[in-house]
Short mmCIF file of C-alpha atoms in Angstrom, two decimals:
data_model
loop_
_atom_site.label_atom_id
_atom_site.label_comp_id
_atom_site.label_asym_id
_atom_site.label_seq_id
_atom_site.Cartn_x
_atom_site.Cartn_y
_atom_site.Cartn_z
CA MET A 146 -35.47 38.10 6.34
CA LYS A 147 -32.87 37.92 3.58
CA ASP A 148 -31.75 34.51 2.46
CA LEU A 149 -28.11 33.48 2.12
CA ALA A 150 -27.97 34.12 -1.63
CA ASP A 151 -29.20 37.70 -1.18
CA ARG A 152 -26.65 38.36 1.54
CA ARG A 153 -23.85 37.01 -0.62
CA ARG A 154 -24.95 39.14 -3.56
CA GLU A 155 -25.12 42.32 -1.45
CA SER A 156 -21.73 41.67 0.13
CA LEU A 157 -20.01 40.82 -3.16
CA PRO A 158 -18.66 44.37 -3.82
CA ARG A 159 -16.95 44.46 -0.43
CA TRP A 160 -15.62 40.91 -0.93
CA ARG A 161 -14.06 41.97 -4.21
CA GLU A 162 -12.49 45.00 -2.51
CA LEU A 163 -10.89 42.69 0.04
CA VAL A 164 -9.61 40.38 -2.70
CA SER A 165 -8.27 43.38 -4.64
CA ALA A 166 -6.41 44.52 -1.52
CA MET A 167 -4.73 41.09 -1.38
CA THR A 168 -3.73 41.42 -5.03
CA ASP A 169 -1.84 44.58 -4.13
CA GLU A 170 0.03 42.68 -1.40
CA VAL A 171 1.12 39.59 -3.32
CA ASP A 172 4.79 40.19 -2.45
CA ALA A 173 3.95 40.02 1.26
CA LEU A 174 1.87 36.90 0.71
CA VAL A 175 4.83 35.29 -1.06
CA GLU A 176 7.07 35.96 1.94
CA THR A 177 4.53 34.31 4.23
CA PHE A 178 4.25 31.34 1.86
CA LEU A 179 8.03 30.87 1.70
CA GLY A 180 8.20 30.82 5.48
CA ARG A 181 5.55 28.12 5.71
CA VAL A 182 6.65 25.92 2.78
CA ALA A 183 10.05 25.45 4.43
CA ASP A 184 8.30 23.08 6.85
CA ILE A 185 7.42 20.68 4.03
CA ALA A 186 10.12 18.02 3.63
CA GLY A 187 10.12 17.99 -0.19
CA TYR A 188 10.92 21.71 -0.28
CA ARG A 189 13.44 21.82 2.57
CA ALA A 190 16.83 21.95 0.79
CA GLY A 191 15.08 20.13 -2.02
CA PRO A 192 15.32 20.23 -5.82
CA VAL A 193 13.44 23.55 -6.16
CA SER A 194 15.66 26.59 -5.78
CA GLU A 195 14.55 29.53 -3.65
CA GLU A 196 14.36 31.73 -6.74
CA GLN A 197 12.16 29.20 -8.57
CA LEU A 198 9.96 28.77 -5.52
CA GLN A 199 9.54 32.52 -5.10
CA GLU A 200 8.62 32.94 -8.76
CA SER A 201 6.07 30.11 -8.79
CA ALA A 202 4.55 31.30 -5.48
CA HIS A 203 4.07 34.80 -6.86
CA SER A 204 2.45 33.48 -10.05
CA SER A 205 0.23 31.03 -8.17
CA LEU A 206 -1.05 33.50 -5.57
CA ALA A 207 -1.71 36.16 -8.20
CA LEU A 208 -3.59 33.66 -10.37
CA ILE A 209 -5.71 32.41 -7.48
CA LEU A 210 -6.69 35.94 -6.47
CA SER A 211 -7.52 36.79 -10.08
CA ALA A 212 -9.75 33.70 -10.33
CA VAL A 213 -11.51 34.60 -7.08
CA ALA A 214 -12.07 38.18 -8.21
CA THR A 215 -13.58 37.15 -11.54
CA ASP A 216 -15.54 34.11 -10.39
CA SER A 217 -13.40 31.91 -12.64
CA THR A 218 -11.20 28.88 -12.21
CA THR A 219 -7.44 29.06 -12.48
CA THR A 220 -7.46 26.67 -15.43
CA GLN A 221 -9.78 29.01 -17.32
CA LEU A 222 -7.38 31.91 -16.88
CA SER A 223 -3.96 30.32 -17.31
CA SER A 224 -1.91 27.25 -18.24
CA LEU A 225 0.11 27.71 -15.06
CA PRO A 226 -1.43 24.77 -13.12
CA GLY A 227 -0.40 22.31 -15.85
CA GLU A 228 3.04 23.85 -16.26
CA LEU A 229 3.70 23.84 -12.51
CA GLY A 230 2.63 20.20 -12.08
CA ARG A 231 4.84 19.05 -14.95
CA LEU A 232 7.80 21.08 -13.70
CA ARG A 233 7.58 19.70 -10.15
CA ALA A 234 7.30 16.15 -11.54
CA ARG A 235 10.52 16.63 -13.51
CA GLN A 236 12.19 18.16 -10.46
CA GLY A 237 11.33 15.08 -8.41
CA VAL A 238 9.16 16.76 -5.76
CA PRO A 239 7.03 14.12 -3.97
CA GLY A 240 3.37 14.35 -5.01
CA GLU A 241 2.01 14.69 -1.49
CA ASP A 242 4.47 17.52 -0.74
CA LEU A 243 3.45 19.32 -3.92
CA VAL A 244 -0.25 19.20 -2.98
CA ALA A 245 0.54 20.31 0.57
CA ALA A 246 2.49 23.30 -0.75
CA VAL A 247 -0.29 24.35 -3.14
CA GLN A 248 -2.89 24.08 -0.40
CA LEU A 249 -0.84 26.48 1.72
CA ASP A 250 -2.06 29.21 -0.64
CA PHE A 251 -5.48 29.14 1.01
CA GLY A 252 -4.10 29.62 4.51
CA VAL A 253 -1.73 32.35 3.42
CA ILE A 254 -4.47 34.38 1.68
CA TRP A 255 -7.10 33.75 4.35
CA SER A 256 -4.81 34.73 7.23
CA ALA A 257 -3.88 37.95 5.48
CA MET A 258 -7.52 38.81 4.78
CA LEU A 259 -8.47 38.22 8.41
CA ALA A 260 -5.59 40.39 9.60
CA ARG A 261 -6.58 43.30 7.39
CA ALA A 262 -10.36 43.09 7.66
CA ARG A 263 -12.50 45.37 9.83
CA ASP A 264 -14.95 43.93 12.33
CA SER A 265 -17.77 44.65 9.91
CA ASP A 266 -16.01 42.54 7.27
CA MET A 267 -16.18 39.30 9.23
CA ALA A 268 -19.63 38.47 7.94
CA VAL A 269 -18.46 39.18 4.37
CA LEU A 270 -15.51 36.83 4.79
CA ALA A 271 -17.71 34.10 6.21
CA LEU A 272 -20.13 34.40 3.31
CA HIS A 273 -17.42 34.10 0.64
CA VAL A 274 -14.71 31.89 2.14
CA GLU A 275 -16.12 28.94 0.23
CA ASN A 276 -15.33 30.71 -3.01
CA LEU A 277 -11.68 31.12 -2.06
CA TRP A 278 -11.38 27.50 -0.97
CA SER A 279 -13.07 26.28 -4.17
CA VAL A 280 -10.57 28.17 -6.35
CA VAL A 281 -7.57 26.90 -4.37
CA ASP A 282 -8.92 23.34 -4.43
CA ASP A 283 -9.47 23.50 -8.18
CA TYR A 284 -5.95 24.82 -8.63
CA ALA A 285 -4.47 22.05 -6.47
CA ARG A 286 -6.34 19.34 -8.38
CA ALA A 287 -5.22 20.74 -11.74
CA VAL A 288 -1.58 20.89 -10.57
CA GLN A 289 -1.80 17.35 -9.18
CA GLN A 290 -3.39 16.00 -12.37
CA SER A 291 -0.66 17.39 -14.60
CA TYR A 292 1.94 16.16 -12.09
CA LEU A 293 0.57 12.60 -12.24
CA GLU A 294 0.36 12.67 -16.04
CA GLU A 295 3.97 13.83 -16.30
CA ARG A 296 5.13 11.19 -13.82
CA ALA A 297 3.36 8.53 -15.87
CA LEU A 298 5.09 9.74 -19.04
CA MET A 299 8.43 9.79 -17.25
CA ALA A 300 7.88 6.26 -15.92
CA ALA A 301 6.97 5.03 -19.40
CA ALA A 302 10.10 6.62 -20.84
CA THR A 303 12.20 5.02 -18.10
CA ARG A 304 10.65 1.62 -18.77
CA ASP A 305 11.31 1.98 -22.49
CA GLU A 306 14.93 2.90 -21.81
CA GLN A 307 15.34 0.01 -19.37
CA LEU A 308 13.84 -2.44 -21.86
CA THR A 309 16.38 -1.26 -24.44
CA TYR A 310 19.24 -1.91 -22.04
CA LEU A 311 17.76 -5.23 -20.90
CA ALA A 312 17.50 -6.34 -24.53
CA GLU A 313 21.14 -5.32 -24.99
CA LEU A 314 22.13 -7.35 -21.91
CA LEU A 315 20.42 -10.46 -23.26
CA GLY A 316 21.92 -9.92 -26.72
CA PRO A 317 25.48 -10.73 -27.85
CA ALA A 318 26.81 -7.25 -27.03
CA GLY A 319 25.83 -7.37 -23.37
CA ARG A 320 28.58 -9.65 -22.14
CA SER A 321 31.59 -7.28 -21.94
CA PRO A 322 32.31 -5.95 -18.43
CA ARG A 323 32.06 -2.36 -19.63
CA ASN A 324 28.65 -2.94 -21.19
CA VAL A 325 27.43 -4.74 -18.07
CA GLN A 326 28.43 -1.78 -15.87
CA ASN A 327 26.66 0.68 -18.19
CA ILE A 328 23.54 -1.49 -18.28
CA ALA A 329 23.56 -1.82 -14.49
CA ARG A 330 23.61 1.96 -14.13
CA ALA A 331 20.75 2.33 -16.61
CA LEU A 332 18.67 -0.28 -14.77
CA GLY A 333 19.49 1.20 -11.36
CA VAL A 334 20.99 -2.03 -10.00
CA ASP A 335 24.34 -3.16 -8.64
CA ALA A 336 26.22 -5.07 -11.33
CA ASP A 337 27.68 -7.36 -8.65
CA ALA A 338 24.35 -8.09 -6.93
CA THR A 339 22.63 -11.47 -6.88
CA PHE A 340 19.73 -11.85 -9.31
CA SER A 341 16.93 -14.28 -10.06
CA VAL A 342 15.90 -15.03 -13.63
CA VAL A 343 12.69 -16.60 -14.96
CA VAL A 344 11.84 -17.55 -18.52
CA ALA A 345 8.26 -18.49 -19.38
CA ASP A 346 6.18 -19.03 -22.47
CA ALA A 347 5.08 -15.87 -24.28
CA ALA A 348 1.51 -16.51 -23.09
CA ALA A 349 2.68 -15.64 -19.55
CA SER A 350 3.64 -12.09 -20.58
CA HIS A 351 0.50 -10.49 -19.14
CA HIS A 352 0.99 -12.30 -15.83
CA ALA A 353 4.61 -11.14 -15.64
CA HIS A 354 3.78 -7.50 -16.42
CA ARG A 355 0.99 -7.53 -13.84
CA ALA A 356 3.41 -8.84 -11.20
CA ALA A 357 5.89 -6.10 -12.14
CA ALA A 358 3.19 -3.43 -11.78
CA GLN A 359 2.15 -4.78 -8.37
CA LEU A 360 5.73 -4.85 -7.12
CA SER A 361 6.51 -1.37 -8.43
CA THR A 362 3.84 0.01 -6.08
CA LEU A 363 5.89 -1.50 -3.25
CA GLY A 364 9.07 0.11 -4.53
CA GLU A 365 10.45 -3.22 -5.76
CA GLN A 366 12.15 -3.89 -9.11
CA LEU A 367 10.96 -6.54 -11.53
CA PHE A 368 12.25 -6.28 -15.10
CA VAL A 369 10.17 -7.92 -17.84
CA LEU A 370 11.31 -8.32 -21.44
CA ASN A 371 9.17 -9.84 -24.17
CA GLN A 372 11.15 -11.84 -26.71
CA PRO A 373 9.92 -14.00 -29.63
CA GLY A 374 8.16 -17.00 -28.14
CA ARG A 375 9.07 -16.24 -24.52
CA VAL A 376 9.11 -13.68 -21.75
CA VAL A 377 12.19 -13.06 -19.58
CA VAL A 378 11.79 -11.78 -16.03
CA MET A 379 14.69 -10.63 -13.86
CA TRP A 380 14.99 -9.05 -10.44
CA PRO A 381 17.62 -8.36 -7.75
CA ALA A 382 17.26 -11.34 -5.43
CA SER A 383 18.14 -9.45 -2.27
CA ARG A 384 17.84 -6.03 -0.69
CA PRO A 385 20.92 -3.88 -0.03
CA GLY A 386 22.94 -5.57 2.69
CA GLY A 387 22.02 -9.03 1.45
CA GLN A 388 18.67 -9.27 3.20
CA PRO A 389 16.11 -11.26 1.19
CA ASP A 390 13.09 -9.31 0.12
CA PRO A 391 10.07 -10.98 1.79
CA GLN A 392 7.53 -9.04 -0.25
CA LEU A 393 9.12 -10.10 -3.52
CA ARG A 394 9.38 -13.70 -2.35
CA GLN A 395 5.74 -13.65 -1.37
CA LEU A 396 4.53 -12.28 -4.71
CA GLN A 397 7.09 -13.90 -6.98
CA LEU A 398 5.10 -14.68 -10.07
CA GLN A 399 2.66 -17.04 -8.37
CA GLY A 400 0.70 -19.16 -10.80
CA MET A 401 3.10 -18.67 -13.71
CA ALA A 402 4.83 -21.71 -15.23
CA GLY A 403 8.44 -21.18 -16.16
CA GLY A 404 12.08 -22.00 -15.59
CA LEU A 405 13.73 -20.31 -12.60
CA VAL A 406 17.43 -19.76 -11.99
CA PRO A 407 17.87 -18.17 -8.55
CA ASP A 408 21.04 -16.76 -6.98
CA VAL A 409 22.72 -15.60 -10.20
CA ALA A 410 26.04 -14.04 -9.23
CA GLY A 411 26.23 -10.69 -10.98
CA LEU A 412 24.42 -9.01 -13.85
CA GLY A 413 26.94 -10.37 -16.35
CA ALA A 414 25.81 -13.92 -15.57
CA VAL A 415 22.14 -13.15 -16.26
CA PRO A 416 22.26 -14.00 -20.02
CA GLY A 417 23.61 -17.48 -19.26
CA ALA A 418 21.01 -17.94 -16.54
CA ALA A 419 18.26 -16.88 -18.97
CA ALA A 420 19.47 -19.51 -21.44
CA THR A 421 19.29 -22.16 -18.70
CA ALA A 422 15.85 -20.98 -17.59
CA PHE A 423 14.68 -21.21 -21.20
CA GLU A 424 15.91 -24.82 -21.45
CA ILE A 425 13.95 -25.63 -18.30
CA CYS A 426 10.87 -23.88 -19.70
CA ARG A 427 11.05 -25.91 -22.91
CA THR A 428 10.70 -29.16 -20.95
CA LEU A 429 7.62 -28.15 -18.93
CA ARG A 430 4.50 -30.18 -19.52
CA PRO A 431 1.27 -28.36 -20.48
CA ASP A 432 -0.33 -29.25 -17.13
CA GLU A 433 2.60 -27.99 -15.03
CA ASN A 434 2.34 -24.78 -13.02
CA GLY A 435 4.77 -22.78 -10.94
CA LEU A 436 8.47 -22.03 -11.30
CA VAL A 437 10.81 -24.97 -11.80
CA THR A 438 14.54 -24.93 -11.04
CA LEU A 439 17.33 -26.87 -12.74
CA ALA A 440 17.66 -29.07 -9.64
CA GLN A 441 14.07 -30.15 -10.20
CA ALA A 442 14.27 -30.51 -13.98
CA TRP A 443 17.86 -31.53 -14.69
CA THR A 444 16.92 -34.94 -16.09
CA ARG A 445 14.45 -33.45 -18.56
CA VAL A 446 16.83 -30.69 -19.60
CA THR A 447 19.67 -33.16 -20.08
CA LYS A 448 17.40 -35.50 -22.06
CA SER A 449 16.23 -32.61 -24.26
CA GLN A 450 19.80 -31.53 -25.03
CA LEU A 451 21.04 -35.05 -25.74
CA ASP A 452 18.00 -35.96 -27.81
CA GLU A 453 18.35 -32.89 -30.03
CA ARG A 454 22.05 -33.36 -30.65
CA HIS A 455 22.52 -37.12 -30.55
CA GLY A 456 19.12 -38.86 -30.68
CA PHE A 457 20.03 -40.15 -27.22
CA SER A 458 16.72 -41.57 -25.94
CA ASP A 459 15.57 -43.08 -29.21
CA ALA A 460 18.82 -45.02 -29.57
CA LEU A 461 18.81 -46.30 -26.00
CA LEU A 462 15.15 -47.19 -25.79
CA ALA A 463 14.67 -48.55 -29.29
CA GLY A 464 14.39 -52.10 -27.91
CA LEU A 465 11.29 -51.14 -25.95
CA GLY A 466 9.53 -50.50 -29.23
CA THR A 467 9.71 -54.19 -30.09
CA VAL A 468 7.32 -55.26 -27.31
CA PRO A 469 3.55 -54.64 -27.13
CA GLU A 470 2.52 -51.30 -25.61
CA PRO A 471 0.89 -52.78 -22.44
CA GLU A 472 4.07 -54.71 -21.61
CA ARG A 473 6.22 -51.67 -22.40
CA GLU A 474 4.20 -49.46 -20.05
CA VAL A 475 4.51 -51.98 -17.20
CA ILE A 476 8.28 -52.29 -17.69
CA VAL A 477 8.81 -48.52 -17.80
CA GLU A 478 6.58 -47.97 -14.75
CA THR A 479 8.58 -50.56 -12.82
CA VAL A 480 11.93 -49.06 -13.82
CA ARG A 481 10.78 -45.59 -12.81
CA ALA A 482 9.58 -46.89 -9.43
CA TYR A 483 12.95 -48.52 -8.83
CA LEU A 484 14.85 -45.40 -9.91
CA ALA A 485 12.72 -43.36 -7.48
CA THR A 486 13.22 -45.70 -4.51
CA GLY A 487 16.44 -47.64 -5.15
CA SER A 488 14.82 -50.62 -3.47
CA LEU A 489 13.21 -53.80 -4.83
CA SER A 490 10.95 -54.08 -1.78
CA ALA A 491 9.87 -50.43 -1.84
CA SER A 492 9.20 -50.66 -5.59
CA ALA A 493 7.13 -53.84 -5.10
CA GLU A 494 5.13 -52.14 -2.38
CA ARG A 495 4.50 -49.11 -4.56
CA LEU A 496 3.41 -51.29 -7.53
CA TYR A 497 1.45 -53.84 -5.45
CA CYS A 498 3.44 -56.81 -6.72
CA HIS A 499 6.11 -59.26 -5.51
CA ARG A 500 9.75 -58.15 -5.38
CA ASN A 501 10.66 -61.00 -7.74
CA THR A 502 8.21 -59.53 -10.25
CA VAL A 503 10.08 -56.23 -9.98
CA LEU A 504 13.39 -58.02 -10.45
CA ASN A 505 12.09 -59.85 -13.53
CA ARG A 506 10.86 -56.61 -15.11
CA LEU A 507 14.18 -54.90 -14.45
CA GLY A 508 15.90 -57.85 -16.14
CA ARG A 509 13.56 -57.52 -19.09
CA PHE A 510 14.43 -53.79 -19.32
CA GLN A 511 18.14 -54.67 -19.28
CA LYS A 512 17.69 -57.18 -22.07
CA LEU A 513 15.81 -54.67 -24.24
CA THR A 514 18.02 -51.61 -23.59
CA GLY A 515 21.31 -52.91 -22.26
CA LEU A 516 20.90 -50.84 -19.09
CA ASP A 517 21.16 -52.49 -15.67
CA VAL A 518 19.47 -49.98 -13.39
CA THR A 519 20.88 -51.68 -10.29
CA VAL A 520 24.27 -50.27 -11.36
CA PRO A 521 24.44 -46.56 -10.37
CA ASP A 522 25.99 -45.11 -13.54
CA GLN A 523 23.62 -47.07 -15.77
CA ALA A 524 20.72 -46.05 -13.53
CA ALA A 525 21.64 -42.40 -14.14
CA VAL A 526 21.53 -42.97 -17.91
CA ALA A 527 18.12 -44.62 -17.62
CA LEU A 528 16.88 -41.81 -15.40
CA VAL A 529 17.67 -39.27 -18.12
CA ALA A 530 16.39 -41.40 -20.98
CA LEU A 531 13.03 -41.95 -19.26
CA ALA A 532 12.66 -38.34 -18.05
#
């Protein structure tokens, strides 16, 4: 009894005759293909014209049949798979629709072979169908690979262009209304939308880029710009229609320490928000984690600004430097407790001492600094100075 390999070898001449017959009928195969591909969404009134589709179908079917007839792969015979994948990527055809269209080639050829075969040919077709499928599958994978490579290059080019515009936005030229509108178009956002802005230390760059990559797979926008000593992150804070984006909220840069300015009204206000977020970031302690808003850090930001410009804290608290460190620490701890509670009794309870002890320490602080923290406006000054 003949084994499968012998039967395939003996039937090969007839198989090649059948394949050759299909080669002579490529125009008919193209018509069948065009009728079927219209059912695929990406090709139904899509970016590929009927003339382009007809031309690529003819080339693809002819190449597949040539590869089957010569026991080759399509990539060995032609550069068409790579060219087709790159072209469809540039035309914006969805990847899954492209693969579905290419895989139609098998059904189109196989149906035509079955229709034209004699009864005695059925065994021949069964013995060699795997060869046809293998060639079509190889062709589809080659087209898909070039498609994915081209899409990656296009995405990289888009990111580079967006980074250029984002850098322009955060530079001195980005403030004019005309520039803002142009930048918004380049970034694919509404110039009047609400945004959130984060500024973190440059060491957080990898974290920010990873978050952007994760969100891009969900179809969400997260713009990341590396600048000297810092990384700026920006995103539209709501979906079209004003609905907050739950996925973005859920993933928003967890574990990254930085200053956050949410609800920025319009793209033109983003540079100012980034400056504020940077001031917040500058005041973060090394052990702090998470995103901090101005409402949470206003005392530290105010202290930082006043200290840099006017030596604010040093001038106010100079008197504390005249007492021994242990006494100074107790006084400052007591003042902070009172500023946090606004109550002598609550402060005493927090510090495990008598309320008169709290009162005496507050008096000592007043003598050394001139600030009576029981007076609201002076308490606000002390709150900033001790931030």
